[in-house]
Coordinates of C-alpha atoms in Angstrom, one line a residue:
M2 CA 104.0 95.4 94.6
L3 CA 105.8 93.5 91.8
I4 CA 104.0 93.1 88.5
I5 CA 105.8 90.7 86.1
L6 CA 104.3 92.0 82.9
A7 CA 106.0 93.7 80.0
T8 CA 103.9 95.2 77.3
T9 CA 105.8 98.1 75.9
T10 CA 108.0 97.8 72.9
L11 CA 111.1 99.0 74.8
L12 CA 110.7 96.5 77.6
L13 CA 109.9 93.7 75.2
A14 CA 113.2 94.4 73.4
L15 CA 115.0 94.4 76.7
T16 CA 113.5 91.1 78.0
T17 CA 113.9 89.0 74.9
A18 CA 117.6 88.5 75.9
L19 CA 116.8 87.7 79.5
P20 CA 115.8 84.2 80.9
P21 CA 112.5 83.5 82.7
T22 CA 114.0 83.7 86.1
C23 CA 115.0 87.4 85.6
L24 CA 111.6 88.6 84.5
H25 CA 109.5 86.0 82.7
H26 CA 109.4 84.2 79.4
R27 CA 108.4 86.3 76.4
S28 CA 106.3 84.9 73.6
T29 CA 109.3 85.2 71.3
Q30 CA 111.5 83.0 73.6
F31 CA 109.7 79.8 74.7
A32 CA 112.8 77.8 75.5
P33 CA 115.5 80.1 76.9
S34 CA 118.9 78.6 77.7
P35 CA 119.5 78.1 81.4
A36 CA 123.1 79.4 80.7
D37 CA 121.6 82.8 79.9
L38 CA 120.5 83.1 83.5
F39 CA 123.5 85.1 84.6
T40 CA 122.7 87.9 82.1
C41 CA 120.4 88.9 84.9
P42 CA 122.2 90.9 87.6
S43 CA 119.8 89.9 90.3
A44 CA 120.5 86.2 89.7
S45 CA 124.3 86.5 89.7
W46 CA 124.7 87.1 93.5
P47 CA 125.1 85.4 95.7
P48 CA 127.0 82.6 94.1
G49 CA 126.0 79.2 95.5
P50 CA 125.7 75.5 95.0
G51 CA 123.5 73.6 92.6
N52 CA 122.6 73.6 88.9
L53 CA 120.7 76.3 87.0
L54 CA 117.1 75.5 87.0
S55 CA 115.6 74.4 83.6
P56 CA 111.9 74.4 82.6
Q57 CA 110.1 71.0 82.8
L58 CA 109.2 70.1 79.2
P59 CA 106.1 68.0 78.6
D60 CA 106.5 64.3 78.1
A61 CA 104.9 62.4 75.1
E62 CA 101.6 61.8 76.9
L63 CA 101.2 65.5 77.9
Q64 CA 102.2 66.6 74.4
Q65 CA 99.4 64.4 73.0
I66 CA 96.9 65.8 75.5
M67 CA 97.7 69.3 74.4
S68 CA 97.5 68.4 70.7
E69 CA 93.9 67.2 71.2
I70 CA 92.6 70.6 72.4
S71 CA 90.4 71.7 69.5
P72 CA 89.6 75.4 68.6
V73 CA 86.7 74.0 66.6
R74 CA 85.2 72.3 69.6
I75 CA 85.9 75.4 71.8
Q76 CA 84.0 77.5 69.3
A77 CA 81.1 75.1 69.2
I78 CA 80.9 75.1 73.1
I79 CA 80.9 78.9 73.3
E80 CA 78.4 79.3 70.5
K81 CA 76.1 76.8 72.2
L82 CA 76.4 78.6 75.5
V83 CA 75.6 81.9 73.7
S84 CA 72.5 80.3 72.1
F85 CA 70.8 80.1 75.5
G86 CA 70.1 83.8 75.3
T87 CA 71.0 84.7 78.8
R88 CA 72.7 82.7 81.5
N89 CA 72.1 85.2 84.3
T90 CA 71.9 83.4 87.6
L91 CA 68.5 84.8 88.1
S92 CA 67.2 83.7 84.8
N93 CA 64.8 80.8 84.0
Q94 CA 65.8 77.4 85.3
T95 CA 63.1 75.2 83.7
D96 CA 62.9 76.5 80.1
P97 CA 64.7 73.8 78.0
N98 CA 66.0 76.4 75.5
R99 CA 66.6 79.7 77.3
G100 CA 68.2 80.7 80.6
I101 CA 70.7 79.3 83.0
G102 CA 68.8 76.1 83.6
A103 CA 69.1 75.1 80.0
A104 CA 72.8 75.9 80.0
R105 CA 73.3 73.9 83.2
D106 CA 71.5 70.9 81.8
W107 CA 73.5 71.0 78.5
I108 CA 76.8 71.3 80.3
A109 CA 76.0 68.5 82.7
G110 CA 74.9 66.3 79.7
Q111 CA 78.1 67.0 77.9
M112 CA 80.2 66.2 81.0
R113 CA 78.3 62.9 81.5
G114 CA 79.1 62.0 77.9
F115 CA 82.8 62.5 78.6
A116 CA 82.5 60.4 81.8
E117 CA 81.3 57.5 79.7
T118 CA 84.7 57.3 78.0
S119 CA 86.5 57.1 81.4
G120 CA 86.0 53.5 82.3
G121 CA 84.2 54.5 85.5
R122 CA 87.0 56.8 86.7
M123 CA 85.1 60.1 86.1
S124 CA 81.8 60.9 87.9
V125 CA 79.6 63.9 87.2
S126 CA 77.3 65.7 89.7
V127 CA 75.2 68.8 89.8
E128 CA 75.7 70.3 93.2
G129 CA 74.2 73.4 94.8
Y130 CA 71.9 75.1 97.2
V131 CA 69.2 77.8 97.3
Q132 CA 70.7 81.3 97.8
G133 CA 68.6 83.6 99.9
V134 CA 67.9 87.3 99.2
E135 CA 71.0 89.5 99.0
A136 CA 71.9 92.7 97.2
R137 CA 72.4 91.0 93.9
V138 CA 69.8 88.3 94.6
P139 CA 66.3 89.9 94.8
F140 CA 64.6 86.5 95.3
P141 CA 65.7 83.1 96.4
V142 CA 67.5 81.3 93.6
R143 CA 69.1 77.9 93.2
I144 CA 72.9 78.0 92.5
S145 CA 74.0 74.9 90.6
N146 CA 77.6 73.8 89.9
I147 CA 78.5 71.0 87.4
V148 CA 81.4 69.0 88.8
A149 CA 83.2 66.3 86.9
T150 CA 85.7 64.4 89.1
L151 CA 88.4 62.3 87.5
R152 CA 89.7 60.1 90.3
G153 CA 93.4 59.6 90.6
E154 CA 95.0 56.2 90.1
S155 CA 97.4 56.2 93.1
D156 CA 96.6 59.3 95.1
Q157 CA 92.8 60.0 95.0
G158 CA 92.9 62.1 98.1
R159 CA 95.1 64.8 96.5
V160 CA 92.9 67.1 94.3
Y161 CA 93.4 69.8 91.7
V162 CA 90.6 71.9 90.4
V163 CA 90.1 73.8 87.1
S164 CA 87.0 75.9 86.7
G165 CA 85.1 78.5 84.7
H166 CA 81.7 80.2 85.5
Y167 CA 78.8 79.6 83.1
D168 CA 76.6 82.4 84.3
S169 CA 76.5 85.7 82.4
R170 CA 75.4 89.3 82.8
V171 CA 74.7 92.6 81.1
T172 CA 75.2 96.2 82.4
D173 CA 72.6 95.7 85.2
V174 CA 73.7 92.5 87.0
N175 CA 70.1 91.9 88.1
N176 CA 68.7 92.2 84.6
Y177 CA 67.9 88.5 83.8
M178 CA 65.6 89.1 80.8
S179 CA 67.9 90.7 78.3
D180 CA 70.3 88.7 76.2
A181 CA 73.6 88.2 77.9
P182 CA 75.9 86.2 75.5
G183 CA 78.8 85.8 77.9
A184 CA 81.1 84.5 75.2
D185 CA 84.3 85.6 76.7
D186 CA 83.1 86.1 80.3
D187 CA 83.0 83.3 80.8
G188 CA 82.1 81.0 78.0
S189 CA 85.8 80.8 77.3
G190 CA 86.7 79.5 80.7
V191 CA 83.8 77.0 80.7
A192 CA 85.0 75.8 77.2
V193 CA 88.5 75.1 78.5
S194 CA 87.2 73.2 81.5
M195 CA 84.9 71.1 79.3
E196 CA 87.6 70.5 76.7
L197 CA 90.1 69.3 79.3
A198 CA 87.5 67.1 80.9
R199 CA 86.8 65.5 77.5
I200 CA 90.4 64.8 76.7
M201 CA 91.6 63.8 80.2
A202 CA 88.6 61.5 80.8
T203 CA 90.4 58.7 78.8
R204 CA 93.7 59.2 80.8
R205 CA 94.8 58.0 84.2
P206 CA 96.3 60.8 86.3
A207 CA 98.0 59.9 89.6
A208 CA 96.0 62.5 91.6
T209 CA 92.4 63.5 91.2
I210 CA 91.4 66.3 88.8
V211 CA 88.1 68.2 89.1
F212 CA 86.6 70.0 86.1
M213 CA 84.0 72.5 87.1
A214 CA 81.5 75.0 85.6
V215 CA 80.0 77.1 88.4
A216 CA 77.2 79.6 88.7
G217 CA 76.5 82.7 90.7
E218 CA 79.9 84.3 90.0
E219 CA 78.6 87.6 88.7
Q220 CA 76.2 87.8 91.7
N221 CA 78.9 87.3 94.3
L222 CA 81.0 84.2 93.7
Y223 CA 78.2 82.1 95.2
G224 CA 78.8 78.8 93.3
S225 CA 82.6 78.7 93.9
N226 CA 82.2 79.7 97.5
F227 CA 79.7 76.8 98.0
Q228 CA 82.1 74.4 96.4
A229 CA 85.2 75.6 98.2
Q230 CA 83.5 75.5 101.6
K231 CA 82.1 72.0 100.8
Y232 CA 85.6 70.8 100.1
K233 CA 86.9 72.5 103.2
N234 CA 84.2 71.1 105.5
A235 CA 85.0 67.6 104.2
S236 CA 88.7 68.2 104.7
V237 CA 89.4 67.6 101.0
N238 CA 93.1 68.1 100.2
V239 CA 92.9 70.6 97.3
E240 CA 96.5 71.4 96.5
G241 CA 95.8 73.7 93.6
M242 CA 92.9 75.5 91.9
F243 CA 92.7 77.6 88.7
T244 CA 89.8 79.7 87.5
N245 CA 89.8 80.6 83.8
D246 CA 87.8 83.8 83.6
I247 CA 87.9 86.0 80.5
I248 CA 90.4 84.0 78.5
G249 CA 88.7 84.5 75.1
A250 CA 90.4 87.4 73.3
S251 CA 93.9 88.5 72.4
T252 CA 93.0 92.1 71.3
G253 CA 92.6 95.0 73.7
D254 CA 90.2 97.9 73.5
D255 CA 92.9 100.0 71.9
G256 CA 93.5 97.4 69.2
T257 CA 96.7 96.1 70.7
K258 CA 97.2 92.4 70.0
D259 CA 99.0 90.0 72.3
P260 CA 98.1 86.5 71.1
N261 CA 100.8 84.6 73.0
T262 CA 100.4 85.8 76.5
I263 CA 98.0 84.9 79.3
R264 CA 98.0 86.6 82.7
L265 CA 98.1 84.6 85.9
F266 CA 97.1 86.4 89.1
A267 CA 98.6 85.1 92.3
Q268 CA 97.9 86.3 95.8
G269 CA 100.6 87.2 98.3
A270 CA 100.4 86.4 102.0
P271 CA 97.3 84.3 102.6
T272 CA 94.5 86.1 104.4
T273 CA 93.6 82.9 106.2
E274 CA 97.0 82.7 108.1
S275 CA 97.1 83.3 111.8
R276 CA 98.3 86.7 113.0
A277 CA 101.5 85.0 114.3
M278 CA 102.2 83.3 111.0
T279 CA 101.6 86.5 109.1
S280 CA 104.0 88.3 111.4
T281 CA 106.6 85.6 110.9
R282 CA 106.2 85.7 107.2
A283 CA 106.8 89.4 107.2
S284 CA 109.8 89.2 109.4
I285 CA 111.6 86.6 107.1
G286 CA 110.6 88.2 103.9
G287 CA 108.2 85.5 102.8
D288 CA 105.5 87.7 101.4
S289 CA 106.2 86.5 97.9
D290 CA 106.3 82.9 98.8
S291 CA 102.7 82.2 99.5
P292 CA 101.2 78.9 98.3
A293 CA 99.4 80.7 95.5
R294 CA 102.7 82.2 94.2
E295 CA 104.5 78.9 94.5
L296 CA 101.7 77.5 92.3
A297 CA 102.3 80.3 89.8
R298 CA 106.0 79.6 89.7
F299 CA 105.1 76.0 89.0
V300 CA 103.0 77.0 86.0
V301 CA 105.9 79.1 84.6
G302 CA 108.1 76.1 84.9
V303 CA 105.8 73.7 83.1
A304 CA 103.7 75.7 80.7
I305 CA 105.9 78.1 78.8
N306 CA 107.4 76.2 75.9
Q307 CA 107.0 75.6 72.2
Y308 CA 104.2 73.2 72.8
T309 CA 101.9 75.8 74.3
A310 CA 103.4 78.7 72.3
M311 CA 102.4 80.9 75.3
D312 CA 104.0 83.2 77.8
V313 CA 102.5 83.2 81.3
A314 CA 102.7 86.7 82.7
V315 CA 102.5 86.3 86.5
I316 CA 100.8 89.2 88.3
Y317 CA 101.7 89.4 92.0
R318 CA 98.3 90.3 93.3
A319 CA 95.1 88.4 93.9
D320 CA 93.1 89.9 91.1
R321 CA 92.6 93.1 89.0
Y322 CA 91.5 96.3 90.6
L323 CA 87.7 96.5 91.4
R324 CA 87.3 92.9 90.2
G325 CA 87.2 89.3 91.5
G326 CA 86.9 85.7 90.5
D327 CA 86.2 82.2 91.7
H328 CA 89.7 81.6 92.8
L329 CA 89.1 84.0 95.7
S330 CA 86.6 81.6 97.1
F331 CA 89.2 78.9 97.3
L332 CA 91.8 81.3 98.7
K333 CA 89.3 82.2 101.4
A334 CA 88.9 78.5 102.2
G335 CA 92.7 78.2 102.6
Y336 CA 93.5 76.5 99.3
P337 CA 96.3 77.6 96.8
A338 CA 94.4 79.2 93.9
A339 CA 95.1 81.6 91.0
R340 CA 93.3 83.2 88.1
F341 CA 94.1 83.0 84.3
T342 CA 92.9 86.0 82.3
E343 CA 93.6 87.3 78.8
P344 CA 96.4 89.9 78.5
I345 CA 94.5 93.1 77.6
E346 CA 90.8 93.3 78.3
N347 CA 88.2 95.1 76.2
F348 CA 85.7 96.5 78.6
A349 CA 83.2 97.2 75.8
H350 CA 82.9 93.4 75.6
Q351 CA 82.3 92.7 79.3
H352 CA 79.3 93.4 81.5
Q353 CA 77.5 95.4 78.8
D354 CA 74.1 95.5 77.2
V355 CA 74.3 94.3 73.6
R356 CA 74.0 97.5 71.5
V357 CA 75.7 99.8 69.0
E358 CA 76.6 103.2 70.4
N359 CA 78.4 105.9 68.5
G360 CA 79.5 103.3 66.0
T361 CA 80.9 101.0 68.7
Q362 CA 79.6 97.5 69.2
Y363 CA 79.1 96.7 72.8
G364 CA 78.4 93.3 74.3
D365 CA 80.2 90.0 75.0
L366 CA 79.6 88.5 71.6
A367 CA 81.1 85.3 70.2
A368 CA 82.4 87.3 67.2
F369 CA 85.0 88.9 69.5
C370 CA 86.5 85.5 70.6
D371 CA 89.9 84.3 69.3
Y372 CA 89.4 80.5 69.3
E373 CA 93.0 79.7 68.6
Y374 CA 94.1 81.9 71.5
I375 CA 91.6 80.0 73.7
Q376 CA 93.1 76.8 72.5
R377 CA 96.6 77.9 73.5
A378 CA 95.2 79.0 76.9
G379 CA 93.8 75.5 77.2
K380 CA 97.2 74.1 76.5
V381 CA 98.7 76.2 79.4
N382 CA 96.0 74.8 81.7
A383 CA 96.6 71.2 80.4
A384 CA 100.3 71.5 81.1
A385 CA 99.6 72.9 84.6
M386 CA 96.9 70.4 85.6
W387 CA 98.5 67.3 84.2
S388 CA 101.9 68.1 85.6
L389 CA 100.5 68.8 89.1
A390 CA 98.5 65.5 89.0
Q391 CA 101.4 63.4 87.8
A392 CA 103.9 64.8 90.3
P393 CA 104.1 63.9 94.0
G394 CA 102.3 66.2 96.4
T395 CA 103.8 69.4 97.7
P396 CA 106.1 68.7 100.7
R397 CA 104.5 69.4 104.1
N398 CA 105.8 70.8 107.3
V399 CA 108.9 72.3 105.8
T400 CA 111.0 74.1 108.3
I401 CA 114.3 75.9 108.5
D402 CA 116.6 75.9 111.5
V403 CA 117.1 79.4 113.0
S404 CA 118.3 78.3 116.4
V405 CA 122.0 79.3 115.9
L406 CA 123.9 81.9 113.9
T407 CA 125.5 80.2 110.9
N408 CA 126.1 80.7 107.2
K409 CA 124.7 77.3 106.5
S410 CA 121.0 76.6 106.1
S411 CA 119.4 73.4 107.5
F412 CA 115.9 72.1 106.6
K413 CA 113.5 69.4 107.7
W414 CA 110.2 68.2 106.2
L415 CA 107.7 65.5 106.6
S416 CA 108.8 62.5 104.6
S417 CA 106.1 60.9 102.4
N418 CA 105.4 57.3 101.6
E419 CA 103.4 58.0 98.4
S420 CA 104.0 55.7 95.5
G421 CA 106.2 57.1 92.7
L422 CA 108.3 59.3 95.0
A423 CA 111.9 59.4 94.0
G424 CA 113.2 62.1 96.3
Y425 CA 113.4 65.8 96.9
E426 CA 115.1 68.9 95.6
L427 CA 116.1 72.1 97.2
V428 CA 115.5 75.1 95.1
W429 CA 116.7 78.6 95.8
R430 CA 116.8 82.1 94.3
P431 CA 118.2 85.6 95.2
T432 CA 115.6 87.5 97.2
D433 CA 114.9 89.9 94.3
A434 CA 114.4 87.2 91.7
P435 CA 110.8 86.4 91.0
F436 CA 111.3 82.7 90.1
W437 CA 113.5 79.9 91.3
T438 CA 117.0 80.0 89.7
H439 CA 118.9 77.0 91.2
V440 CA 118.2 73.4 92.1
I441 CA 120.0 70.8 94.2
A442 CA 119.0 67.2 94.2
V443 CA 119.1 66.0 97.9
G444 CA 117.8 62.4 97.6
N445 CA 114.9 60.7 99.4
V446 CA 115.6 62.2 102.8
D447 CA 113.7 64.4 105.2
A448 CA 116.5 66.8 106.2
Y449 CA 119.3 68.6 104.4
T450 CA 121.9 71.2 105.1
V451 CA 123.3 73.5 102.4
N452 CA 126.4 75.7 102.5
L453 CA 124.4 78.9 101.6
S454 CA 123.2 81.5 104.0
K455 CA 119.4 81.8 104.6
D456 CA 120.0 85.6 105.0
N457 CA 120.7 86.1 101.4
V458 CA 118.4 83.9 99.4
D459 CA 114.9 82.3 99.4
F460 CA 114.6 78.5 99.6
G461 CA 112.0 75.9 98.8
I462 CA 111.7 72.2 98.9
R463 CA 109.9 70.2 96.1
A464 CA 109.2 66.5 95.6
V465 CA 110.4 64.6 92.5
G466 CA 108.6 61.6 91.1
T467 CA 110.1 58.5 89.5
N468 CA 108.4 59.7 86.3
G469 CA 110.4 63.0 86.4
Y470 CA 107.5 65.2 87.4
R471 CA 108.2 67.8 90.1
S472 CA 105.8 69.3 92.6
P473 CA 105.4 73.0 93.5
A474 CA 108.0 74.1 96.0
A475 CA 107.1 74.6 99.7
F476 CA 108.5 77.6 101.5
P477 CA 110.2 76.8 104.8
F478 CA 109.2 78.6 108.0
P479 CA 111.4 78.7 111.1
G480 CA 110.9 75.6 113.2

């Protein structure tokens, strides 16, 4: 399994000379020259048509959005969440000052305040249900999600979701009496979701953006599962979802600092695919071209630049070993989803009783958060969410003709009549390259043939807007 993450000094030295399509961007090289692409042996064969693919830099509006993300506000949000003592899902829901209920009401109130600046485009709801007794739920408990929906101007039916979980825990996940600060896990993710809601409420995205703070994550992803299934049952077209979970610190438990990298976990073959599709995917080598990984490639293309000052280290697996996050609920519902997480975790600051033991401070305290790092993580999220919402939707029903033996490759896809669509692009890469390397503008058509063998490369089709924004690519299946 490919892990695109370099942390050793030696590998860092090697990769600073390489472009993102070879490995990935390093924090020392936010704007590599596309001409450097062919320093990567895997990208130099086969030769083929098209231009070298360049990152999509933010336009003036997106630059302004990113500049408004405030580390001071992020700190204030996290410290306020910590002030509720515990936010364990099982904790008090009626006390106005302590427990998850107080946190829920405060977040909802803040979101409603943001909505007041939107001119009626943003609505806020508290949605949930009563979860029955389970292993981590010893008595029935209400699970409540705060959902702020910013309706799109021209394509309201296309939805993108950014989320963090506002519940917290200590060593015993069912201990709902002890203080559980939850500053990093996951006050940091909630802070980013809230800050983006505040800033984007005054803007007019083309597609709909949802900003969520969910509960029940530590008990078993209950809040996100409820929300994902609700969207699925209503046939909501969620074309991308990101959870930000533990994005609050840039220093690992060994003291290693990496303040300019964020990990992005992206699942391979979807578990929701039919057996026949999974078999086809395996036979054509499409394991690394799942919707989640195309979403991750999209993030690399729009969020690694001097404006974010961040490197996105894509990890080709659904999540870390022995761990999980709210994106898994959306993957289970069949939606493209991925997880942002800090580069090197400190496990003394997660899922721990607050204590000092042998001179070591344990507990998820606000003192351990790096607020400027969280600000940069927020900029990565802003670049991803805004670029997705402003671009046309991901092309649908993309197929590749395999009916005859030929060294040419022919594609078809479902044409779209959405406003702001300029046309389409064919992207391709050598099969051992992790990211797209070449692009061919094909026009506003629904079929294209290229003089390049499908046996040697991986292909994708992406949509291009009249505003210059590009969608994630869609991987073609035989058809």
